[in-house]
Coordinates of C-alpha atoms (C1' of nucleotides) in Angstrom, one line a residue:
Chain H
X26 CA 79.0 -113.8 59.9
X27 CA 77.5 -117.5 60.3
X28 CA 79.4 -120.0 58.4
X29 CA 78.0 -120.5 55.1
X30 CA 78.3 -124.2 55.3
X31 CA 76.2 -124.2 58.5
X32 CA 73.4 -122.0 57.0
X33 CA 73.0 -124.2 54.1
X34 CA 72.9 -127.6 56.3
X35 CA 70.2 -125.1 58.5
X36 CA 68.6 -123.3 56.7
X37 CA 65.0 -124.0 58.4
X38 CA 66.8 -122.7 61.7
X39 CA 68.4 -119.9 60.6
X40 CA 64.9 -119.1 59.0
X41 CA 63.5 -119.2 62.2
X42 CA 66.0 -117.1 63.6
X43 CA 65.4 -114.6 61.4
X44 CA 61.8 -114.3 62.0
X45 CA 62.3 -114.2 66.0
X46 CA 65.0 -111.4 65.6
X47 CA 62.7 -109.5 62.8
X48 CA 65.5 -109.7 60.1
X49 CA 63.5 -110.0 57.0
X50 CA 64.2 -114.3 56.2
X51 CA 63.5 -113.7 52.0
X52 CA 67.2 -113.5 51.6
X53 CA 67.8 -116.7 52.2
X54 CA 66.4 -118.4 49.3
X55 CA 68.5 -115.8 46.9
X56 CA 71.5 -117.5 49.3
X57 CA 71.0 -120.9 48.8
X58 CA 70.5 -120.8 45.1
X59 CA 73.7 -118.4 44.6
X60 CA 76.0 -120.5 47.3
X61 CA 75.0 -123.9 45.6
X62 CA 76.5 -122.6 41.8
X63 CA 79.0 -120.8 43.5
X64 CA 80.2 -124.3 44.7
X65 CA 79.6 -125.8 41.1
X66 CA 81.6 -123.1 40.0
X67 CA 84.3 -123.5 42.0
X68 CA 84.8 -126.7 41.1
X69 CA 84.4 -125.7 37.8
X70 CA 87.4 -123.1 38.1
X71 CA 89.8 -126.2 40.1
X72 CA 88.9 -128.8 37.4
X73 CA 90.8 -126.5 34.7
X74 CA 93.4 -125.5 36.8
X75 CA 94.2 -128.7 37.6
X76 CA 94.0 -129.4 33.3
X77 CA 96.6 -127.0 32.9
X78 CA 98.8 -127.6 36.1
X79 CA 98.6 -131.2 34.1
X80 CA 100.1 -129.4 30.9
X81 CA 102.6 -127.6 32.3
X82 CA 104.3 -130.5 33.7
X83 CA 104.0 -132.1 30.0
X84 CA 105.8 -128.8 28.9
X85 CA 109.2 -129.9 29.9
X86 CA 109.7 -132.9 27.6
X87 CA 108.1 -131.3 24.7
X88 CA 109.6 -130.9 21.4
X89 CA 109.1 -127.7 19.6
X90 CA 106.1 -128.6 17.7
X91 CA 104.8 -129.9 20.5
X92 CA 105.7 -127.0 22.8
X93 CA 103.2 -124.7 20.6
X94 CA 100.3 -126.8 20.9
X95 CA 100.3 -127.3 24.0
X96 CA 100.9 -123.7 24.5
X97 CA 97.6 -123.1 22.7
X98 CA 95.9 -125.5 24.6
X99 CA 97.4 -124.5 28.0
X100 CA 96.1 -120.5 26.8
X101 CA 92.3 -122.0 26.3
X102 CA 91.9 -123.6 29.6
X103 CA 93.6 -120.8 31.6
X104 CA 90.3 -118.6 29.3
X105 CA 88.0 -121.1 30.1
X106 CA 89.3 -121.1 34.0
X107 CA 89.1 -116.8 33.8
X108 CA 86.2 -117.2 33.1
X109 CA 84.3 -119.8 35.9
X110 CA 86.8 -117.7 38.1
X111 CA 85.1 -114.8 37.2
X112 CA 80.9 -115.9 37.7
X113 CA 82.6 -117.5 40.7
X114 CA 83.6 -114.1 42.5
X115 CA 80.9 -112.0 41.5
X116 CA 78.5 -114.7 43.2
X117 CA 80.4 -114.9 46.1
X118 CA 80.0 -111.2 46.8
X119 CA 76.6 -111.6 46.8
X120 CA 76.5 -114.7 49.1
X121 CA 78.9 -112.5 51.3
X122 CA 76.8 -109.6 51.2
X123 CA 73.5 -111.7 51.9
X124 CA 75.7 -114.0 54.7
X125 CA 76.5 -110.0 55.9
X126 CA 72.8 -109.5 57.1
X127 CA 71.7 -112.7 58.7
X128 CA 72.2 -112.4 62.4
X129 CA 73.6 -114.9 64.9
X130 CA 71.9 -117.5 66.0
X131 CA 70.4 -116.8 69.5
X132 CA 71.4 -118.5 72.6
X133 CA 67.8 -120.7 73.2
X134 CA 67.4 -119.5 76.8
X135 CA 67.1 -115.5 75.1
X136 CA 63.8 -113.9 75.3
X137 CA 62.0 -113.9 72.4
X138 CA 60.3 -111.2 71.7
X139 CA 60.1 -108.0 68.7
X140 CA 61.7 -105.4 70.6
X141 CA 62.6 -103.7 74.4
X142 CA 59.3 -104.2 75.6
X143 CA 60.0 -108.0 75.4
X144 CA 63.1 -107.8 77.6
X145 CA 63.0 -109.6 80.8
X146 CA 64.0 -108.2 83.9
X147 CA 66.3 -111.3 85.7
X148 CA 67.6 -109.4 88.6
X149 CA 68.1 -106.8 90.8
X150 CA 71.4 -105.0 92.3
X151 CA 71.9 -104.5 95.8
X152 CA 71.1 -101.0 96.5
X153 CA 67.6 -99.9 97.0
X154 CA 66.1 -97.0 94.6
X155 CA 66.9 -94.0 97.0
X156 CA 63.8 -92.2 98.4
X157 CA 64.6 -88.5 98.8
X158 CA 62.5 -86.2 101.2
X159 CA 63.8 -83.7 99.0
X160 CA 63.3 -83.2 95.2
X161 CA 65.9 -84.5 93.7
X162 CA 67.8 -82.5 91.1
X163 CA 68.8 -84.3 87.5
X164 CA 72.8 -84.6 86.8
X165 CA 72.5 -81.2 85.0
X166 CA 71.0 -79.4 87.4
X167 CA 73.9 -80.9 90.0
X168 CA 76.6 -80.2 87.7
X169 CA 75.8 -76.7 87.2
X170 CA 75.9 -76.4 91.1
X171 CA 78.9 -78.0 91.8
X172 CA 80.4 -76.3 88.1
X173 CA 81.3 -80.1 86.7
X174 CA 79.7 -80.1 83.4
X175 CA 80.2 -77.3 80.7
X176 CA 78.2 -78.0 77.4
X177 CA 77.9 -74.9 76.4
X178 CA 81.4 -74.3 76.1
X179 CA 81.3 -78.0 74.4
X180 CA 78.8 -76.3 71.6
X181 CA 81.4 -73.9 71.3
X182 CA 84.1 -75.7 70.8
X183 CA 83.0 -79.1 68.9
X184 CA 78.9 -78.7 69.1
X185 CA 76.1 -79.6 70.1
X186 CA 76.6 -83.1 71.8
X187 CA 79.5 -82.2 73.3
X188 CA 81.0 -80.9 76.4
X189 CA 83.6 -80.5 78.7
X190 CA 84.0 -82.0 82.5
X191 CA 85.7 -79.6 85.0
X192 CA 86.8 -80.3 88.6
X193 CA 85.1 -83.1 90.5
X194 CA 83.9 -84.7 87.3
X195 CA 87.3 -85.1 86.1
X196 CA 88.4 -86.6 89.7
X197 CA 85.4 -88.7 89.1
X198 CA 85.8 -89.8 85.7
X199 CA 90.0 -90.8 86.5
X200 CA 88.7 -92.3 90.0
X201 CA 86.2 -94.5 87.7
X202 CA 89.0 -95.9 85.3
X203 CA 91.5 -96.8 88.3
X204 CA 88.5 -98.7 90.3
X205 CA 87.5 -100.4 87.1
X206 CA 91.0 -101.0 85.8
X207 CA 92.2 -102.6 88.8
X208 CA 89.4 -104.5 89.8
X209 CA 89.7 -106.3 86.6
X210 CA 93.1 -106.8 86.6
X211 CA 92.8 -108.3 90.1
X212 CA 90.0 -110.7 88.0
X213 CA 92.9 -111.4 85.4
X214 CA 92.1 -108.9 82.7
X215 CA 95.2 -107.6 80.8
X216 CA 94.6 -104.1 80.9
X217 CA 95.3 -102.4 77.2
X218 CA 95.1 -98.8 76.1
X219 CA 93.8 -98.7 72.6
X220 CA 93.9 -96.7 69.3
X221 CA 91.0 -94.3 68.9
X222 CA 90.4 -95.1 65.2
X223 CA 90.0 -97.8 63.3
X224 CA 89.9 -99.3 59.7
X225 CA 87.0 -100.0 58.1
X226 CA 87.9 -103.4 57.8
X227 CA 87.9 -103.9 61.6
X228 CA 84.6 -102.0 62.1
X229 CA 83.0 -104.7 59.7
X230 CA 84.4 -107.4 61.3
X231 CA 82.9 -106.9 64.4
X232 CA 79.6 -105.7 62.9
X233 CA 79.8 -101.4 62.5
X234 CA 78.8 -100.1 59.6
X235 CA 80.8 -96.9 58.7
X236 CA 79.8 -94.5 55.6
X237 CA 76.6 -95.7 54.8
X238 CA 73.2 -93.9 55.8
X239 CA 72.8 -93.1 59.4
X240 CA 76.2 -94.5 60.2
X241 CA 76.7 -93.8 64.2
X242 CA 80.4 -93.6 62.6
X243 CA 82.7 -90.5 62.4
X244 CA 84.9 -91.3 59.1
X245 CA 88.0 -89.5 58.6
X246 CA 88.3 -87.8 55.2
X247 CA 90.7 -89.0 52.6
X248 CA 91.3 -91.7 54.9
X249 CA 90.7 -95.5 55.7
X250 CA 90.2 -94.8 59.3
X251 CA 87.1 -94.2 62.0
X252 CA 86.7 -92.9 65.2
X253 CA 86.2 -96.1 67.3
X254 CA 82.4 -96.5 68.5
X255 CA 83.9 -98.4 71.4
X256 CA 86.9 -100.4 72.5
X257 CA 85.4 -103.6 71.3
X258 CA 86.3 -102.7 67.6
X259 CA 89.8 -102.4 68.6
X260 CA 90.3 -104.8 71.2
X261 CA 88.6 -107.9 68.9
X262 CA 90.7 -106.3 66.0
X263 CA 93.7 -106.4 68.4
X264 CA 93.8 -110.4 67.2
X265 CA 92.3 -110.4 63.6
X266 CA 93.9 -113.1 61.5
X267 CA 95.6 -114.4 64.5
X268 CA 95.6 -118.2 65.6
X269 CA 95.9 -118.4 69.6
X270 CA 97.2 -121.4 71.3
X271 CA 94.2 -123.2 73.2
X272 CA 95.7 -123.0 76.8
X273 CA 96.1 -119.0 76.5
X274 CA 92.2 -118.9 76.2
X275 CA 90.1 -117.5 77.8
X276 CA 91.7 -114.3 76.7
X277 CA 90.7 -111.7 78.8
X278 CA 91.2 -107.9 77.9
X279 CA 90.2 -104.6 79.6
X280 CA 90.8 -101.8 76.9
X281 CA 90.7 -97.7 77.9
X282 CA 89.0 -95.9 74.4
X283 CA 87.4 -92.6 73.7
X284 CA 84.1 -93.6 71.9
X285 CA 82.9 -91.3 69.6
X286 CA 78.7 -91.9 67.5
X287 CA 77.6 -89.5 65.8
X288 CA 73.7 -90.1 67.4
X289 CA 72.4 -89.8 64.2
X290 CA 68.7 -89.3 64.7
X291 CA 68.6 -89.4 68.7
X292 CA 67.2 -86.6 70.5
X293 CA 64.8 -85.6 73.3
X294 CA 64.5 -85.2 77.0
X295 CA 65.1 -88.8 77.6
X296 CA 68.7 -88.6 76.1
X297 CA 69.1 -85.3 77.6
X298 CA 72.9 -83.8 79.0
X299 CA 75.4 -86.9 79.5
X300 CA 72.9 -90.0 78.8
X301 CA 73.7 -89.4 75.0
X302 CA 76.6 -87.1 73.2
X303 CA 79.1 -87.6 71.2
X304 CA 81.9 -88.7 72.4
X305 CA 82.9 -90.6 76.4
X306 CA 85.4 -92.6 78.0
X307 CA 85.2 -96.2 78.4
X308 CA 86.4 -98.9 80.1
X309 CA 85.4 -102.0 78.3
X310 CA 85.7 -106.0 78.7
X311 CA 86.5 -108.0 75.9
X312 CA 87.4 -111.8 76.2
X313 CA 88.1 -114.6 73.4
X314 CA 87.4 -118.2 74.8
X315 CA 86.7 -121.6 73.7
X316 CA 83.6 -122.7 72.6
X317 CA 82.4 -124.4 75.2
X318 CA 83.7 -121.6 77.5
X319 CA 82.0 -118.5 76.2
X320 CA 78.4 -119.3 78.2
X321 CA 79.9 -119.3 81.5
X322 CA 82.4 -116.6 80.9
X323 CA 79.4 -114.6 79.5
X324 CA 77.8 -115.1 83.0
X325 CA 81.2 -113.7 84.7
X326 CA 81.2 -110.8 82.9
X327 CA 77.9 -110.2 84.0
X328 CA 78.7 -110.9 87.1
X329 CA 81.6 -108.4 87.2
X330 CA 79.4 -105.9 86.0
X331 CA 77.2 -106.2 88.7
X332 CA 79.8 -106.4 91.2
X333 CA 80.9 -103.1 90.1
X334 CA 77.6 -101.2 90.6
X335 CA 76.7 -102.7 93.6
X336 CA 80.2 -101.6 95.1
X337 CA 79.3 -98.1 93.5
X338 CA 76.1 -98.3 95.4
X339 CA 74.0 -98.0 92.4
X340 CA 70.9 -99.4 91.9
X341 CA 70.5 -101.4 88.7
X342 CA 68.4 -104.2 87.4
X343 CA 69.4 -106.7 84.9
X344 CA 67.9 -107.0 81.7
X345 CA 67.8 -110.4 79.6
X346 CA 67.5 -109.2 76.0
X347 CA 65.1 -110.5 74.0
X348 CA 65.7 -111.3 71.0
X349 CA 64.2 -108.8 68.5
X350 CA 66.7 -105.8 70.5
X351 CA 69.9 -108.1 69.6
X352 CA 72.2 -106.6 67.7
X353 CA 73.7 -108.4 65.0
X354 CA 76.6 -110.5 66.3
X355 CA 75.0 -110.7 69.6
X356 CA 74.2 -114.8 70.6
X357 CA 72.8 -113.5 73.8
X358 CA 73.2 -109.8 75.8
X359 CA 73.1 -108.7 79.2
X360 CA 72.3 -104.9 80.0
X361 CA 72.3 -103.4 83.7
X362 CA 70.2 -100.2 83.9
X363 CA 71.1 -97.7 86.2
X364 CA 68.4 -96.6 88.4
X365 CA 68.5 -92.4 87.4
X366 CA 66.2 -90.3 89.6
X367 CA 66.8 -87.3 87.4
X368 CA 65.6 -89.4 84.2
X369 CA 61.5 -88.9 83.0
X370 CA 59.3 -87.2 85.8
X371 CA 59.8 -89.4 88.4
X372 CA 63.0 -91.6 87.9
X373 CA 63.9 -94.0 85.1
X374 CA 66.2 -97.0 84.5
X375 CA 68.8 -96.5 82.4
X376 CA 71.3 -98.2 80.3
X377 CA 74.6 -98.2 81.9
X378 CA 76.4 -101.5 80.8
X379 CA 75.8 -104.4 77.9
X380 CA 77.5 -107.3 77.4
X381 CA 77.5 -109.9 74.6
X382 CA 78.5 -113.3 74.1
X383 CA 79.2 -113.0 69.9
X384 CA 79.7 -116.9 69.8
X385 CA 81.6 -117.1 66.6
X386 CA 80.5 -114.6 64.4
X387 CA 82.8 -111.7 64.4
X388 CA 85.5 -114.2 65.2
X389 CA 84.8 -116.0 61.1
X390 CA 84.6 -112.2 59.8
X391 CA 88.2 -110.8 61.5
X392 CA 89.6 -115.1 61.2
X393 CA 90.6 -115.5 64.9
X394 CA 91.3 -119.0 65.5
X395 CA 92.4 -121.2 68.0
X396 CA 94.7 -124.3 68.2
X397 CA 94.7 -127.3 69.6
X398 CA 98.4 -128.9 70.6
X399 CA 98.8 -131.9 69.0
X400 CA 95.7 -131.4 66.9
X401 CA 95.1 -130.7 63.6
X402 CA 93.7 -127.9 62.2
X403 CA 92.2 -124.7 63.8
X404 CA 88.8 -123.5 65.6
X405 CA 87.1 -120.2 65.6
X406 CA 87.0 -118.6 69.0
X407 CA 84.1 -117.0 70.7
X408 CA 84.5 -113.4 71.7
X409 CA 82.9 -111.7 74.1
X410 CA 82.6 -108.2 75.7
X411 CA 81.0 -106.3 78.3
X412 CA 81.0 -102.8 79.5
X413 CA 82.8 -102.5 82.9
X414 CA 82.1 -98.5 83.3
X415 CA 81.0 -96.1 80.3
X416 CA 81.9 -92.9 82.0
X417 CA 79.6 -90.2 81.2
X418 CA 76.8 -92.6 82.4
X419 CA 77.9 -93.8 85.3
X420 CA 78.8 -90.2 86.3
X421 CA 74.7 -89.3 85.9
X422 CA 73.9 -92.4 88.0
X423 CA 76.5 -91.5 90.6
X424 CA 75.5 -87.8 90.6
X425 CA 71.8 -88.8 90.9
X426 CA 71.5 -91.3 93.9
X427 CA 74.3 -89.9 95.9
X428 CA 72.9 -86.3 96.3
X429 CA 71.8 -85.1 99.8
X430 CA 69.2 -83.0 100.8
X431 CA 72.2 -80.1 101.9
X432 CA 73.0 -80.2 97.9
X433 CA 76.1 -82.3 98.4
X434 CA 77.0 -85.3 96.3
X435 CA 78.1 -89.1 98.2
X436 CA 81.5 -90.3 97.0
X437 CA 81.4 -94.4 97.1
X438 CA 83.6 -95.3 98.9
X439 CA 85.2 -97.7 96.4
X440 CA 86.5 -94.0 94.5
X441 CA 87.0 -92.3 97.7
X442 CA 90.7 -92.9 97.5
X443 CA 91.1 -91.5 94.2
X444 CA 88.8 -88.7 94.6
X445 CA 90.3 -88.0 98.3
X446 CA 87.1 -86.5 99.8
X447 CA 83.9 -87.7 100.9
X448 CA 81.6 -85.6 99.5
X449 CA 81.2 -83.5 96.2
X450 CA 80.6 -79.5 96.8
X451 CA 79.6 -77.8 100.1
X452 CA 76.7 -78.3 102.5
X453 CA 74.1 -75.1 103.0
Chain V
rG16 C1' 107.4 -85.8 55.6
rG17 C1' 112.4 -87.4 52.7
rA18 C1' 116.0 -91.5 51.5
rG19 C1' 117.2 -96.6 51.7
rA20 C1' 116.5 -101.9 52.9
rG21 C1' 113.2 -105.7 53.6
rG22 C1' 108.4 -108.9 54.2
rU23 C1' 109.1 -116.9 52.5
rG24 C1' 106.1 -122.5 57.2
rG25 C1' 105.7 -122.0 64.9
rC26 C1' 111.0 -119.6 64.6
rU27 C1' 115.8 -118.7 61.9
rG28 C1' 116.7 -118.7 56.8
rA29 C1' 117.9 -120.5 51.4
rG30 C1' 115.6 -119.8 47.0
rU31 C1' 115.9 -114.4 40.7
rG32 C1' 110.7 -118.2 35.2
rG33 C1' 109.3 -125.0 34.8
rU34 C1' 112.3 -131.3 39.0
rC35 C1' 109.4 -125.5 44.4
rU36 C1' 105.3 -131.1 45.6
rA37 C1' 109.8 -124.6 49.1
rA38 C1' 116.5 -126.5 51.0
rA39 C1' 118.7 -126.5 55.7
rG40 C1' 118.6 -125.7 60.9
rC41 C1' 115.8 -125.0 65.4
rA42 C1' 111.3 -126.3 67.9
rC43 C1' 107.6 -130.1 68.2
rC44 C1' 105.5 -135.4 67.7
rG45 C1' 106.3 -140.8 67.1
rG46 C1' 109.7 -145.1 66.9
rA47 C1' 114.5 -147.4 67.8
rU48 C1' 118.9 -147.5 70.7
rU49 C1' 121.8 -146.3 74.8
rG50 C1' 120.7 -145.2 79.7
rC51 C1' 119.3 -140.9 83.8
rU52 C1' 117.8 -134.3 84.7
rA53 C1' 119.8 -136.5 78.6
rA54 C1' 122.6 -138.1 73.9
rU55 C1' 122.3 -140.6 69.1
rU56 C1' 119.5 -142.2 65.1
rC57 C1' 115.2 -143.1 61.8
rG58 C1' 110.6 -141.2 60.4
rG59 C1' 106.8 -137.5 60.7
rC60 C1' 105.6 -132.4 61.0
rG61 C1' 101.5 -125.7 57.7
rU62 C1' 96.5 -123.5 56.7
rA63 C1' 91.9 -123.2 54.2
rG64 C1' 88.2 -124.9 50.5
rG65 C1' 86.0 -128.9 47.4
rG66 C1' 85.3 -134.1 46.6
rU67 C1' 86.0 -139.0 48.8
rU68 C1' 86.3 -142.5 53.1
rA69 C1' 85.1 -146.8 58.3
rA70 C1' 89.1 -143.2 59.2
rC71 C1' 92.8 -136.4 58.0
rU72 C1' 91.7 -142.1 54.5
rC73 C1' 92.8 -140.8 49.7
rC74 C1' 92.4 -137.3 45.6
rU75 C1' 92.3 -132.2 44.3
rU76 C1' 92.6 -126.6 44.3
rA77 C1' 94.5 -122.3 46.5
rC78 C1' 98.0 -119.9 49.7
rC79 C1' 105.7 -117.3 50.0
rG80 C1' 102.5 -109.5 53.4
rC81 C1' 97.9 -108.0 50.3
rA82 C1' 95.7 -106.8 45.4
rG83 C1' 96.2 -106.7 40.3
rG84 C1' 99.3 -107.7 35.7
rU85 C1' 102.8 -110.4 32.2
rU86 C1' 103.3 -115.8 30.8
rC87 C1' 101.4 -122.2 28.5
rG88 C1' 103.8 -121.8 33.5
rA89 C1' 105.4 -116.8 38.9
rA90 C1' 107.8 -117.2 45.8
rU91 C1' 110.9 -115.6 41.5
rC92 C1' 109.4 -110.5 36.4
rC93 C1' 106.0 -105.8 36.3
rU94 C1' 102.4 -102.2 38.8
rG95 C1' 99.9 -100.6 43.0
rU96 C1' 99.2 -101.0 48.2
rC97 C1' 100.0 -102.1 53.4
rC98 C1' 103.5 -103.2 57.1
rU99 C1' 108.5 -103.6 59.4
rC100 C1' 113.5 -101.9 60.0
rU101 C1' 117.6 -98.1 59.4
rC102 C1' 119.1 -93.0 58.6
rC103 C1' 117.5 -87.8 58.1
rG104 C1' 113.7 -84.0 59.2
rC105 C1' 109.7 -82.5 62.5
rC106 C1' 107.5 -83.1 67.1
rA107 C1' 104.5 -84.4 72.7

RNA sequence: GGAGAGGUGGCUGAGUGGUCUAAAGCACCGGAUUGCUAAUUCGGCGUAGGGUUAACUCCUUACCGCAGGUUCGAAUCCUGUCCUCUCCGCCA
């Protein structure tokens, strides 16, 4: 959520804004009318409170006589003050609800652009697309032949979208949180294991939508609560309503979540076996900082990213955003994609981490400040995140450039300890 | 799941309808004094919104878990709700 003063000091900007992102910009005339009499209003409502705070210290002297009229009187302002109270709140849920659907403002240096195809590619990872004298096989194909992915038995047992991970693939996916884990905490993440729900508060906060029309939430019935999307809900939640002393930031979290999305509406042979289902493991990057931190720690989680999948061996490019394929509460967003030579005919990139400096918007939304010693008043921090592995994708990417012409599958050596063996399945 | 107790400023904690503009202590900040890993003393010390100003300068409103209600007036009374603690039950 931008701050309401800001967007009414800017509105010209934030018009703008709108207009580069493709969020319809109409809005923000029904804003600037409702938020001015909202203020009148306001000070409408404090006026007559402050009338009848004025009374009530009169009350105490009072004789009798005088004791009922100014009971009377006190009675009509505290009407008249229900009453401004009253317009008051009803326009203030709309300015909220309007303030709900204006984006971020967009780091300057973003793309601008109307969609994906505007995305600028800034950089490439260290490993080389593979060439195979061989045709490679796609991560399902592999995983039947080394017996590591099982959807039909995930069909069977929670549908379609689902699926289970036997033998290597659960080495792989426990070898992937440890290598992750630690790495970060060597970088001076604290590493947090999170709930896998949510309330709907928290979701809003940082920007999900649950129970409206193609939610990519699971809601739990008779409930308040959510499956988590992603560790982000939980880990910014984690501080909601907190004020954090200025030298403990930057903040920096590494969270372990399930993440469950319902896909609504995705389908096809691009989001074919692990790309897209229902519900992975994740190990995510979440960071509150400073202001005038949040761009360069936004580059270092970048950077860890990439450090990552070039000591997976991966090949990955990285992807500048532009700004019509910015989420919400997004100031600027990184994504690597994966190089996946079992993706479209011949190879395809795909996405395999994103990471988002949020600036200050979900930080106004769940009120996580900062303070200042010695200063007055508090700051809203900037949060951050960043995927450092999403499981089920890296395991395609892994799968996909490490097979050998014998059939086998590479282990980096980064998991090698974890997975204790070299190789995945048996050479013929 | 059942029974009970409780949620007050950074912390401890007093406060059961109007001098609460929230006592006191701790912590913190500034001054004074004595002097040496500190003591004593005086003063200050919450957050957010609106207005105002050269200036957190002054004025004002709200905030005692949260949301409602009663009342001229609520930290205080009532209802709901969330959370914490204790005991019991169940359980990995």
């Amino acid at each position: 959520m931008l701050d309401r003063k800001f967007v009414l000091e800017n509105l010209e900007a934030v018009r703008q804004n709108c207009i580069n992102r493709g969020v319809p910009a109409d809005s923000l005339t029904r804003f600037m009318d409702a938020e001015t009499k909202r203020r009148a209003l306001l000070a409408e409502a404090e006026e007559f409170n402050r009338q009848a705070n004025d009374l009530n210290n009169k009350m105490k002297g009072a004789t009798p006589e005088e004791r009922e009229k100014l009971k009377e009187l006190g009675k009509s302002l505290r009407e008249q003050k229900e009453a401004a109270q009253k317009s008051h709140d009803e326009l203030d849920k709309t300015v909220l609800d309007i303030l709900a659907h204006i984006p971020n403002m967009t780091n300057p240096a973003a793309p601008i652009g109307n969609d994906d195809q505007a995305n600028l590619e800034i950089a490439l990872g260290k490993t080389p697309i593979p060439k195979f004298d061989f045709k490679p096989l796609d991560h399902l194909e592999l995983g039947k032949k080394h017996d590591m992915i099982d959807f039909e038995a995930g069909a069977r047992v929670a549908g379609a979208g689902f699926y289970f991970l036997k033998n290597d693939a659960v080495l792989l996916e426990l070898a992937l949180q440890q290598f992750a884990v630690q790495l970060l905490v060597k970088n001076g993440f604290v590493p947090v294991s999170t709930p896998d729900v949510a309330n709907t508060h928290t979701l809003h906060g940082i920007g999900f939508i649950p129970r409206g029309p193609e939610t990519q939430i699971y809601s739990i019935e008779n409930t308040d609560l959510n499956l988590v999307a992603t560790a982000e809900i939980t880990l910014g939640g984690m501080y909601s309503g907190q004020v954090i002393e200025a030298e403990q930031l930057p903040l920096k979290l590494v969270g372990i979540s399930h993440c469950f999305r319902t896909e609504a509406g995705a389908a096809g042979r691009a989001s074919k076996g692990l790309y897209r289902v229902h519900q992975f493991t994740k190990i995510e990057m979440f960071a509150f900082s400073q202001p005038d931190q949040s761009d360069a720690l936004h580059e270092e989680l970048r950077q860890l990213e990439c450090d990552i999948f070039d000591a997976m061996e991966i090949p990955y490019r990285v992807v500048d955003t532009a700004t019509g394929d910015l989420g919400g509460p997004a100031y600027r967003k990184y994504d690597l994609e994966a190089w996946m030579p079992g993706r479209g005919t011949d190879g395809e990139w795909g996405e395999v981490t994103s990471t988002s400096n949020c600036t200050d918007y979900q930080a106004r939304r769940l009120n996580i400040r900062y303070k200042n010693k010695n200063e007055k008043g508090t700051h809203f921090v900037h949060t951050l995140n960043g995927t450092a592995i999403a499981i089920s994708r890296a395991i395609i990417a892994i799968m996909e450039n490490h097979q050998q012409a014998d059939g086998t599958i590479k282990v980096p050596k980064v998991l090698q300890p974890w997975l204790g063996k070299e190789v995945i399945g048996q050479p013929k």
